[in-house]
mmCIF file of N, CA and C and ligand atoms in Angstrom:
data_model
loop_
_atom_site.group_PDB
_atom_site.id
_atom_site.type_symbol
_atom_site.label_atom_id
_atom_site.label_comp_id
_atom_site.label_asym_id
_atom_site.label_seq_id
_atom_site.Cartn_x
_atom_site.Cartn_y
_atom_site.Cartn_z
ATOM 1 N N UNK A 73 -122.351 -81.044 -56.152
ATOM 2 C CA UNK A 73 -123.793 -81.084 -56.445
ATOM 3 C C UNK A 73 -124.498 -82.149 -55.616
ATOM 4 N N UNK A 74 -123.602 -83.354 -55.212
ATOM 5 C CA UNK A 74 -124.499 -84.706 -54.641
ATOM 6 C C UNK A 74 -124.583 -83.899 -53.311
ATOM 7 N N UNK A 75 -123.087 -83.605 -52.881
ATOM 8 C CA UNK A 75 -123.288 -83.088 -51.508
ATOM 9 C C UNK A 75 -124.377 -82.465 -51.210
ATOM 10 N N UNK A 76 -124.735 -81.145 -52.009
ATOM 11 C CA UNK A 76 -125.892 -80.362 -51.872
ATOM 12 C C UNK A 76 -127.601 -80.916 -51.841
ATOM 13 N N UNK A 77 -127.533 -81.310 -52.515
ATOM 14 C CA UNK A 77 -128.915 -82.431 -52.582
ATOM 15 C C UNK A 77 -128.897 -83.559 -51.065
ATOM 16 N N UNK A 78 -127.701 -83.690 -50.898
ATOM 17 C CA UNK A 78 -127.780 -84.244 -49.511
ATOM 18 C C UNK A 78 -128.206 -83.567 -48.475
ATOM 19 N N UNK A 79 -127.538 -82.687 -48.587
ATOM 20 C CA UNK A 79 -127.456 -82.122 -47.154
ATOM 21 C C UNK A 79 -129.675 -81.215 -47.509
ATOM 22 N N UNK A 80 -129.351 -81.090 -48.209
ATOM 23 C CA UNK A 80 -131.491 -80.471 -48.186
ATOM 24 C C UNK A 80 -132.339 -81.919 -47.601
ATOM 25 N N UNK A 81 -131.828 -83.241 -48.377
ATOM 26 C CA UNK A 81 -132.492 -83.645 -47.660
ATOM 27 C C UNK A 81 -132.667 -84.275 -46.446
ATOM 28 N N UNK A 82 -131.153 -84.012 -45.316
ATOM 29 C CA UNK A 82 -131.236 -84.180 -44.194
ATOM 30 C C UNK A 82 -131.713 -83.390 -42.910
ATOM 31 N N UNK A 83 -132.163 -81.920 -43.851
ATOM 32 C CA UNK A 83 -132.297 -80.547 -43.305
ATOM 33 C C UNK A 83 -134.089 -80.740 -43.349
ATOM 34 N N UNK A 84 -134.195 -81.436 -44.349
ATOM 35 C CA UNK A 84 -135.814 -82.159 -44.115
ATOM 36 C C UNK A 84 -136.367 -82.556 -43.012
ATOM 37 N N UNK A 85 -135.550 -83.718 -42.781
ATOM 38 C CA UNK A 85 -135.699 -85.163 -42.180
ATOM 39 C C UNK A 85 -135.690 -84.678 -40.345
ATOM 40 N N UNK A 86 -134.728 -83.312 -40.305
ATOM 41 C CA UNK A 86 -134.498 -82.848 -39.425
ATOM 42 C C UNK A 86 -135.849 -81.655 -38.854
ATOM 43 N N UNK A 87 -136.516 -81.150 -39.673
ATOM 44 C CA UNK A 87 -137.472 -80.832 -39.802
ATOM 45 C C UNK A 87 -138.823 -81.429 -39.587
ATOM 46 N N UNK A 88 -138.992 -82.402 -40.051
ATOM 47 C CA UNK A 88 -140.026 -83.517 -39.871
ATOM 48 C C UNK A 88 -139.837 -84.152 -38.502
ATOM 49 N N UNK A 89 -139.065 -84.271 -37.864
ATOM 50 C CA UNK A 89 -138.716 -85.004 -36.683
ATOM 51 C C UNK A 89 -138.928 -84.046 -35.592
ATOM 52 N N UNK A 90 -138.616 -82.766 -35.940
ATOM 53 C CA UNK A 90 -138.634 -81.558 -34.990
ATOM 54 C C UNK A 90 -140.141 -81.208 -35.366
ATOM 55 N N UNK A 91 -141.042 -81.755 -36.244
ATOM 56 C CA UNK A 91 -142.262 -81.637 -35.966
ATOM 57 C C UNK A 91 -142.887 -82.373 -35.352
ATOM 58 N N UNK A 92 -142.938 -83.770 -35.415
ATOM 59 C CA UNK A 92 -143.035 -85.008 -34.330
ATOM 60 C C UNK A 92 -143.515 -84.493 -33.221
ATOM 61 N N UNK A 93 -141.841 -84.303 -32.594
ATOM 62 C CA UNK A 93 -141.485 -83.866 -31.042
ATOM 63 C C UNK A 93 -142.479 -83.007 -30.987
ATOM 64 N N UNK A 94 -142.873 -82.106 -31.867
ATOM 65 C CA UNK A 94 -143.909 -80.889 -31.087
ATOM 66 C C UNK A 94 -144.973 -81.119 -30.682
ATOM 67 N N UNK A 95 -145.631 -82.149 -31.918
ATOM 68 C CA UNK A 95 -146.811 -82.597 -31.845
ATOM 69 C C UNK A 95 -147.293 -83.297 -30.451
ATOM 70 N N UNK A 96 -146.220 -83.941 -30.216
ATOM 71 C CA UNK A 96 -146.198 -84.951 -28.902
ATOM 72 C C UNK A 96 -145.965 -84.595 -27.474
ATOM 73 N N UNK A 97 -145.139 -83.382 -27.757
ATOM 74 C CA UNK A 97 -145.322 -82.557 -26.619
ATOM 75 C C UNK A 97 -146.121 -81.147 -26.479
ATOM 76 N N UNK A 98 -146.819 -81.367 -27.307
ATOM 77 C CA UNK A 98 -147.846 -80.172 -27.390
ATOM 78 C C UNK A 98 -148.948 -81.138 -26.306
ATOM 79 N N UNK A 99 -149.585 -82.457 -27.057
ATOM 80 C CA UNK A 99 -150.457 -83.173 -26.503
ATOM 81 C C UNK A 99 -150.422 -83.140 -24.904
ATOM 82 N N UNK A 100 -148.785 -83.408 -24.447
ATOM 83 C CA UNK A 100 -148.458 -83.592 -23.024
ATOM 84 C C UNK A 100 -148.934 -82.522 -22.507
ATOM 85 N N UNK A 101 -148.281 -80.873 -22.688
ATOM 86 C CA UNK A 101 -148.397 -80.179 -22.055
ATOM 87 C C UNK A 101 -150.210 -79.624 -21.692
ATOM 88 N N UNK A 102 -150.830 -79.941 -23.215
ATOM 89 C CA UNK A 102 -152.701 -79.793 -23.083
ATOM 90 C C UNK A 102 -153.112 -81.115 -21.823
ATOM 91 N N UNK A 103 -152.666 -81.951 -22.105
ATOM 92 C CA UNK A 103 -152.529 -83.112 -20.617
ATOM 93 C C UNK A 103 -152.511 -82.489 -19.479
ATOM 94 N N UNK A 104 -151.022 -82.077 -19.320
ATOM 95 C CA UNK A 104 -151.209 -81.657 -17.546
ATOM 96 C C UNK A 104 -151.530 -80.399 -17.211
ATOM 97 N N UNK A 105 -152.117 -79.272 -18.248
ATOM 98 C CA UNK A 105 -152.695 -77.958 -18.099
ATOM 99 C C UNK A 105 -154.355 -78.538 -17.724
ATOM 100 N N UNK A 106 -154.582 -79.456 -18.470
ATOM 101 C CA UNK A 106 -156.455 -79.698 -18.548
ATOM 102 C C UNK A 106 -156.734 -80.680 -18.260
ATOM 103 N N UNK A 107 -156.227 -81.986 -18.018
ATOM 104 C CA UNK A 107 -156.973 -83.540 -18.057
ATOM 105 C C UNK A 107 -155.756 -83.876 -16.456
ATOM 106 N N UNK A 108 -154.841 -83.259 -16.683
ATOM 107 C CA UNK A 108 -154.078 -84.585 -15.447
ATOM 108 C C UNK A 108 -154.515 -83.791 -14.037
ATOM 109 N N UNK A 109 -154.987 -82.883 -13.274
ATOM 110 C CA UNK A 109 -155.418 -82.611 -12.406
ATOM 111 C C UNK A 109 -156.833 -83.662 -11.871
ATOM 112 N N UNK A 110 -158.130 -84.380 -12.930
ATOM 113 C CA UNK A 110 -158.833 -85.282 -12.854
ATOM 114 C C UNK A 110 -157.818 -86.339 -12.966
ATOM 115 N N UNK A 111 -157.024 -86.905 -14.214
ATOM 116 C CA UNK A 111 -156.858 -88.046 -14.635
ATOM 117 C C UNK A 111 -155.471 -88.773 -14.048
ATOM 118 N N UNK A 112 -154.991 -88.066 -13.368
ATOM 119 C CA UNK A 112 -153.555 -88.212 -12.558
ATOM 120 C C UNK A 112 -152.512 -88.012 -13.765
ATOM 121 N N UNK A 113 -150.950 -87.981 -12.906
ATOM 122 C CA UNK A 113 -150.117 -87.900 -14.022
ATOM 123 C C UNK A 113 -149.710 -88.658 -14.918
ATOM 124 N N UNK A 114 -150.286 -90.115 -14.663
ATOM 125 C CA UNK A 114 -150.091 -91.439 -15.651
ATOM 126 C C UNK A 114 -151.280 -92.003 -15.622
ATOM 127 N N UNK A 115 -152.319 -91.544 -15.548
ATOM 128 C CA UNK A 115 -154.077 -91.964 -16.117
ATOM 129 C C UNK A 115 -154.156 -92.863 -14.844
ATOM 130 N N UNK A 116 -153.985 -92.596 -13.733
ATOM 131 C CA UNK A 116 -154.106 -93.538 -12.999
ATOM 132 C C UNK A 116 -155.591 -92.891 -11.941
ATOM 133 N N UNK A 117 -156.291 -91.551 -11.973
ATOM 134 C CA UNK A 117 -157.159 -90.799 -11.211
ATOM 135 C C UNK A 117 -156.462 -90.831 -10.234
ATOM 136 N N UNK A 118 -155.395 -90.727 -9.664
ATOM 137 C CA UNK A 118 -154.998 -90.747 -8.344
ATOM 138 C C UNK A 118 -154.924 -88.918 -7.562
ATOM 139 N N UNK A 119 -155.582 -88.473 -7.790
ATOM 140 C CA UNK A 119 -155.553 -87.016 -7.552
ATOM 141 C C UNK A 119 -157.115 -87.119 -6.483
ATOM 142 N N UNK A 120 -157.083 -85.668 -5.727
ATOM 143 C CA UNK A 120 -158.223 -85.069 -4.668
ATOM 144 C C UNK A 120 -159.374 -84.965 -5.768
ATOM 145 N N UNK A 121 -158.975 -84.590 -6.723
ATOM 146 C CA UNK A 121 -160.372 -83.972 -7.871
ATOM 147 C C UNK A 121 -160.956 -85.104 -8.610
ATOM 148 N N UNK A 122 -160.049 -85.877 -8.646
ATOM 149 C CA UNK A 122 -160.188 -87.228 -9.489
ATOM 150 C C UNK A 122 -161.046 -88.143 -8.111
ATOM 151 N N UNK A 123 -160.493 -88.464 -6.842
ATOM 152 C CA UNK A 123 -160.970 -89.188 -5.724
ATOM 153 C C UNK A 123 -162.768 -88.867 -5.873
ATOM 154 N N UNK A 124 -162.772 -87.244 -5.849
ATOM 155 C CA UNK A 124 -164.351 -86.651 -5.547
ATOM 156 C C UNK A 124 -164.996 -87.035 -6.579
ATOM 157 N N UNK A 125 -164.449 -86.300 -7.726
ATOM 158 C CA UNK A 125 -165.592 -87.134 -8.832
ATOM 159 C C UNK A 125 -165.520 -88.585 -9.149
ATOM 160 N N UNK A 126 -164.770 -89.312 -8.724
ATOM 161 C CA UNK A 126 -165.063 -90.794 -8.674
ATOM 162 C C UNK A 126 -164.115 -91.422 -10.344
ATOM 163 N N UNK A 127 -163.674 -90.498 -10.339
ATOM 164 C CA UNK A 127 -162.902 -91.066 -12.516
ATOM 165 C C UNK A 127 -162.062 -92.351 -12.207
ATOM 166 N N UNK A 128 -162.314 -93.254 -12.855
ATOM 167 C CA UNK A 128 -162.021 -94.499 -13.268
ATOM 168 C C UNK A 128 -160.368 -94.204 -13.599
ATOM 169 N N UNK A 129 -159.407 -94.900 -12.967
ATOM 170 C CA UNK A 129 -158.270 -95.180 -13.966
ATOM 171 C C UNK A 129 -157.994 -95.849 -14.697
ATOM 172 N N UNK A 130 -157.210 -95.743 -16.239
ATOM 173 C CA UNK A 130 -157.173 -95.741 -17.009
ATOM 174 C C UNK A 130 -157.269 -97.367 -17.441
ATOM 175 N N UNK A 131 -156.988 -98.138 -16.440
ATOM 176 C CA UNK A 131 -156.355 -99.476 -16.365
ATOM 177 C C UNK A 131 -157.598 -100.221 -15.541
ATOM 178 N N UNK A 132 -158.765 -99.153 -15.507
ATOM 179 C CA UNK A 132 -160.140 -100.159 -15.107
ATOM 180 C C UNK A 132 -160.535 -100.946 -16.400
ATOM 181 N N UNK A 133 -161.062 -101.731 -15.562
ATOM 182 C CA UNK A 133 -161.828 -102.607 -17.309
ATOM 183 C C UNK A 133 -162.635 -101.685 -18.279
ATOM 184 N N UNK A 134 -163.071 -101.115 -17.103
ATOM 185 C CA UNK A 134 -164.354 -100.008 -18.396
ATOM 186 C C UNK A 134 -163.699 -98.883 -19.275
ATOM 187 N N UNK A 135 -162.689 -98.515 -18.382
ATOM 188 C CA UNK A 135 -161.478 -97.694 -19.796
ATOM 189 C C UNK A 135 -160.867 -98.154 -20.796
ATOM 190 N N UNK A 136 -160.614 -99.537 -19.692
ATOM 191 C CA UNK A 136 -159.471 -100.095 -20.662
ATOM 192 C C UNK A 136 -160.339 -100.448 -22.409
ATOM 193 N N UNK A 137 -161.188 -100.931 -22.173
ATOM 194 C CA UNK A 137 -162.375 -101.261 -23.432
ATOM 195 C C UNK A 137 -162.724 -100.104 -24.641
ATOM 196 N N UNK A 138 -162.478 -98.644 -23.809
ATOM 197 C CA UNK A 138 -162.847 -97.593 -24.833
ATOM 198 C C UNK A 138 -161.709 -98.065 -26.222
ATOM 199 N N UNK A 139 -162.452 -97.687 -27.359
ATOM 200 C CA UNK A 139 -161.859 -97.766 -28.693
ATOM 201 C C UNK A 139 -161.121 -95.798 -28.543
ATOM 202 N N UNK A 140 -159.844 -95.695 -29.436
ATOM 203 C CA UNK A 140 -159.581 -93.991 -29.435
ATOM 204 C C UNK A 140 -161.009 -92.920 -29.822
ATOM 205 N N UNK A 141 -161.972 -94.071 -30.756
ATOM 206 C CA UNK A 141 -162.640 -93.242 -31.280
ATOM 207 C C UNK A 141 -163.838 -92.798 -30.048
ATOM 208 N N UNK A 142 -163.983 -93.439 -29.439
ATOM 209 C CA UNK A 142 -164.649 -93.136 -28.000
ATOM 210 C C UNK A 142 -164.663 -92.800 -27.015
ATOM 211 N N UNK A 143 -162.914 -92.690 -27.452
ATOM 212 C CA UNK A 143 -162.429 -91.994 -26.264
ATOM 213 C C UNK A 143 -162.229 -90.262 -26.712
ATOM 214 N N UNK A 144 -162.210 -90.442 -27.912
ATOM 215 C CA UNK A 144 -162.100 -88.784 -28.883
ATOM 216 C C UNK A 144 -163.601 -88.292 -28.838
ATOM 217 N N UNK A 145 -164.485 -89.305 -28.457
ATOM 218 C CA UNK A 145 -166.466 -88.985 -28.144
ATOM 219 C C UNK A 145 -166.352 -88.261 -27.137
ATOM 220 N N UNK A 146 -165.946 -89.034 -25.819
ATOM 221 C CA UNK A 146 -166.112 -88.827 -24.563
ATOM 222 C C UNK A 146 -165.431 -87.533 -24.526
ATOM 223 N N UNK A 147 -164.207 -86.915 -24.668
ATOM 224 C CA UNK A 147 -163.711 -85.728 -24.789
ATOM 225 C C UNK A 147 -164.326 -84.881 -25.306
ATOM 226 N N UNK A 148 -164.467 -84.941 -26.486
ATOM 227 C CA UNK A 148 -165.462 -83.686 -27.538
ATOM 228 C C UNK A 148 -166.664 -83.444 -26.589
ATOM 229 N N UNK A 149 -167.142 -84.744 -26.090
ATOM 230 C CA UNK A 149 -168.692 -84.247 -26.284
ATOM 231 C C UNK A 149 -169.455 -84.199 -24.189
ATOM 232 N N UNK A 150 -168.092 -84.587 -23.776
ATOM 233 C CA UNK A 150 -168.180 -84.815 -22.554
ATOM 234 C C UNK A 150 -168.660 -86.489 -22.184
ATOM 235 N N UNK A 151 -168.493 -86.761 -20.666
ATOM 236 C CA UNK A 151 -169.447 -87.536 -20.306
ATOM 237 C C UNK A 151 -168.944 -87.570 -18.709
ATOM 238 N N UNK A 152 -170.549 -88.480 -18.301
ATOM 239 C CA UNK A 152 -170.370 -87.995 -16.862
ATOM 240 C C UNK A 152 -170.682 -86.682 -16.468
ATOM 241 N N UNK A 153 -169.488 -86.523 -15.321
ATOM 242 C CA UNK A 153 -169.549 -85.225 -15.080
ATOM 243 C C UNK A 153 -168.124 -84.280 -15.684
ATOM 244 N N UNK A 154 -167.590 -85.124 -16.667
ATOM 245 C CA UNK A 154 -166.607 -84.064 -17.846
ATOM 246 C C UNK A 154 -167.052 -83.207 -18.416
ATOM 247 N N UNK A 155 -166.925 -82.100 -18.279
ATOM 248 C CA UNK A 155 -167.147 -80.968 -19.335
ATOM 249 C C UNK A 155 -167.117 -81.445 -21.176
ATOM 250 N N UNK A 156 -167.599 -80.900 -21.972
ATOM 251 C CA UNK A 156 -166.995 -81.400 -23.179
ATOM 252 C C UNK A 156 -166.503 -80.620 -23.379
ATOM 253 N N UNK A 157 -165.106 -80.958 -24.416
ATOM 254 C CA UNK A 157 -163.533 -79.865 -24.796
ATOM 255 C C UNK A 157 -164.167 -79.644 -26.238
ATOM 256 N N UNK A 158 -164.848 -79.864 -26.863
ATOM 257 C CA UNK A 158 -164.863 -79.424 -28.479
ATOM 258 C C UNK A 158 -165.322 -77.974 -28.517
ATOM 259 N N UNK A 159 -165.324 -77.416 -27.984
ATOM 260 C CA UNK A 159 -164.946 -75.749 -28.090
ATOM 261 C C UNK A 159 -164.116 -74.978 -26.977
ATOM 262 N N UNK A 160 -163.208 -75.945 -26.753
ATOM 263 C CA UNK A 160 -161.977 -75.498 -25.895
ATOM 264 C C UNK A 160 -160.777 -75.996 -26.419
ATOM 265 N N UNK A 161 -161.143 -77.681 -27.148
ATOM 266 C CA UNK A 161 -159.368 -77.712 -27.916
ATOM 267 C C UNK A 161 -160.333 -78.041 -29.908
ATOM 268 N N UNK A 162 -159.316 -78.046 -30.639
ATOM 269 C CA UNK A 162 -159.783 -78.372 -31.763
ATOM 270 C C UNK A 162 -159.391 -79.683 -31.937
ATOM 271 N N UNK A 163 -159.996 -80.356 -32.708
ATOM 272 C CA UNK A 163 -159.878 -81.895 -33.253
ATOM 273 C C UNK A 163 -158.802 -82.258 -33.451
ATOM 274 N N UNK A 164 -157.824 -82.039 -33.797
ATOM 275 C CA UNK A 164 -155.969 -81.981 -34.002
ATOM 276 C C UNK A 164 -155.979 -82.337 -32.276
ATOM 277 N N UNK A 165 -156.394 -81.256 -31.539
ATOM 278 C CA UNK A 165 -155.964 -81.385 -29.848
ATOM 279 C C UNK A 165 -156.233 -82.322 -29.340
ATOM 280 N N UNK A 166 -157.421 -82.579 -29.647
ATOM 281 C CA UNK A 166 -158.251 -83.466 -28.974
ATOM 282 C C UNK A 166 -157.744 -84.954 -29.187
ATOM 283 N N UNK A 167 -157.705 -85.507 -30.637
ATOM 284 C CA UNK A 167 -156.662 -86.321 -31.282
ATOM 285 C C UNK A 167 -155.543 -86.762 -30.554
ATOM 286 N N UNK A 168 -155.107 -85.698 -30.236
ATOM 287 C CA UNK A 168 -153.405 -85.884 -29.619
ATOM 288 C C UNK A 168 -153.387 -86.560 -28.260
ATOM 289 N N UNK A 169 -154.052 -85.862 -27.072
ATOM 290 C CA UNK A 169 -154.295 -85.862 -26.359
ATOM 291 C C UNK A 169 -154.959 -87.118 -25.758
ATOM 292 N N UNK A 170 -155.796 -87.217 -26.550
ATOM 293 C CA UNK A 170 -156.151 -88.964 -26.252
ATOM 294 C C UNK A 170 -155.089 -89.576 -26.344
ATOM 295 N N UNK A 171 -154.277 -89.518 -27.372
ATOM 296 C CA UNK A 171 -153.123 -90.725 -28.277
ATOM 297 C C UNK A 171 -152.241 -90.841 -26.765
ATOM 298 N N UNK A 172 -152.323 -89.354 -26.630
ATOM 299 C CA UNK A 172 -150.912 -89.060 -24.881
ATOM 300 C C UNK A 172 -151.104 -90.103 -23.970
ATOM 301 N N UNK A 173 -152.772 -89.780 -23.341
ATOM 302 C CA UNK A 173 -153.699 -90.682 -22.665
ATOM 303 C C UNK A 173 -153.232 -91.968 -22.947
ATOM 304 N N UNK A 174 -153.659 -92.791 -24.032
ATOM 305 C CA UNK A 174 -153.325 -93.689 -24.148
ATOM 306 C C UNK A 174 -151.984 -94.569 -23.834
ATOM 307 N N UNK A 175 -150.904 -93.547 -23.907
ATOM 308 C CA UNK A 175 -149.736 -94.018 -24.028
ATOM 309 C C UNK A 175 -149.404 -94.651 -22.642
ATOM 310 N N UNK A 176 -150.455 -94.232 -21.137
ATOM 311 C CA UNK A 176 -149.913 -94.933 -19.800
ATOM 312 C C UNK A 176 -151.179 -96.137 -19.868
ATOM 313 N N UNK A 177 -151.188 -96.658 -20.604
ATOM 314 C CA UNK A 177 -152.253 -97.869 -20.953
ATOM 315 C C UNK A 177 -151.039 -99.181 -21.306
ATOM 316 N N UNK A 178 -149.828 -98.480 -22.078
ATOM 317 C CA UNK A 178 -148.750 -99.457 -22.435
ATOM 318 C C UNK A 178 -147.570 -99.727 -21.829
HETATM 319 C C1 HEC B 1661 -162.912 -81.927 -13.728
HETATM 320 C C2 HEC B 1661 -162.335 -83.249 -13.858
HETATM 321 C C3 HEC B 1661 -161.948 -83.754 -15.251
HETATM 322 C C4 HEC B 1661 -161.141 -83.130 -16.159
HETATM 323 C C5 HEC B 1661 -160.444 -81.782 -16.041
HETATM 324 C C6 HEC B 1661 -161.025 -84.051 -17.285
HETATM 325 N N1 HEC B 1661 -161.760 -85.174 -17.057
HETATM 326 FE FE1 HEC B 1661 -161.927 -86.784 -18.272
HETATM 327 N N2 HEC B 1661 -163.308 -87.580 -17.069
HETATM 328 C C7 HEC B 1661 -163.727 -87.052 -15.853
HETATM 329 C C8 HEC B 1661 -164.827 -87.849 -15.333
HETATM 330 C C9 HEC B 1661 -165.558 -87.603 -14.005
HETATM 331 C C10 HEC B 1661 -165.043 -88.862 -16.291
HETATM 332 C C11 HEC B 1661 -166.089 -89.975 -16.220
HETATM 333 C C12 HEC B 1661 -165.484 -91.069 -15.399
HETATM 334 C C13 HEC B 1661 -166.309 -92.273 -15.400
HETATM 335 O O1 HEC B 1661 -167.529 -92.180 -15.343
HETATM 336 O O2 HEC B 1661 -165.696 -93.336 -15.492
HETATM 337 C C14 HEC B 1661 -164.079 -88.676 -17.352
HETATM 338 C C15 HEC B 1661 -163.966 -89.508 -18.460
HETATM 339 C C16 HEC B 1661 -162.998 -89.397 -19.422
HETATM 340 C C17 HEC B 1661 -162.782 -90.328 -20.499
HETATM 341 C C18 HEC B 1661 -163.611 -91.558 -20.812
HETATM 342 C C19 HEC B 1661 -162.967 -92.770 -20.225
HETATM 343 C C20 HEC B 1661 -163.111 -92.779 -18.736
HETATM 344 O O3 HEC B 1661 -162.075 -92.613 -18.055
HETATM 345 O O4 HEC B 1661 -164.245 -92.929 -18.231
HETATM 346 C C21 HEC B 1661 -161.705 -89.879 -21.212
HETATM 347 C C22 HEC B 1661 -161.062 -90.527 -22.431
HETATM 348 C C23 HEC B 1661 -161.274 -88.654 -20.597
HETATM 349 N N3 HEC B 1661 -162.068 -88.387 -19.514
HETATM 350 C C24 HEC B 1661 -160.211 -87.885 -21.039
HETATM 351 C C25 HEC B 1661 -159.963 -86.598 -20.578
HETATM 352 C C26 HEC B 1661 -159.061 -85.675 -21.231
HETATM 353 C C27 HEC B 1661 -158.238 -86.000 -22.455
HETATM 354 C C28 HEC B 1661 -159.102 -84.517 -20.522
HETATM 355 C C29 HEC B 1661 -158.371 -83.212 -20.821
HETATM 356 C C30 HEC B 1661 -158.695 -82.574 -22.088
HETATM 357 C C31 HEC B 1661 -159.997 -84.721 -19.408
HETATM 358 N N4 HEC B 1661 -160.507 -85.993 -19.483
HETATM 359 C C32 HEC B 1661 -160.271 -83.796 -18.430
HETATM 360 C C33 HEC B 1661 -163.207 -85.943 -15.233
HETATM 361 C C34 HEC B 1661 -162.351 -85.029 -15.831
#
């Protein structure tokens, strides 16, 4: 009986973790389908599309300063010359995707 109760709740734990991973590589892959062609592959703008429109990398002072929640603005709602994504990804996406962003900041 202990065994059994064990093993459900490692079949959980295994579950929850294999949701993680998705979440996190869901974000990546919305990354380099939509944002890393401007934003380079480590937020650095080092790309032809990124050079023309002039995008800041990630590690300028003026990025570096955005709060997530402004940086989840600037996405939704555009800025510059960004398109806005809030009727191309949903708020979950958008969420993620910043968090991704963020992660070549550390
Ligand atoms: C067509 C090119 C292009 C694409 C695609 C693009 N961006 Fe941008 N992004 C820009 C430009 C241009 C700015 C404004 C840069 C500036 O004025 O500093 C910007 C600004 C931002 C900012 C505000 C901080 C900053 O760097 O100025 C964030 C955050 C951002 N983009 C995230 C994203 C994400 C996430 C995606 C994918 C969903 C994405 N971008 C797709 C061109 C692009």
């Amino acid at each position: 009986m202990v065994t059994g109760i064990g093993s459900k709740v490692a079949l959980v734990a295994v579950l929850l973790s294999g949701a993680v991973c998705f979440a996190q590589s869901s974000s990546e892959v919305i990354y380099k389908a939509k944002c890393q062609m401007c934003h380079g592959v480590k937020g650095m703008a080092d790309t032809p599309a990124a050079k023309a429109m002039k995008v800041k990398p990630i590690t300028d002072p003026d990025v570096k300063g955005f709060t997530d929640a402004k940086m989840i603005e600037a996405v939704r709602n555009g800025t510059g010359k960004m398109q806005p994504y809030k009727d191309k990804l949903t708020n979950a996406q958008i969420t993620g995707v910043v968090a991704y962003f963020r992660t070549f900041l550390k």
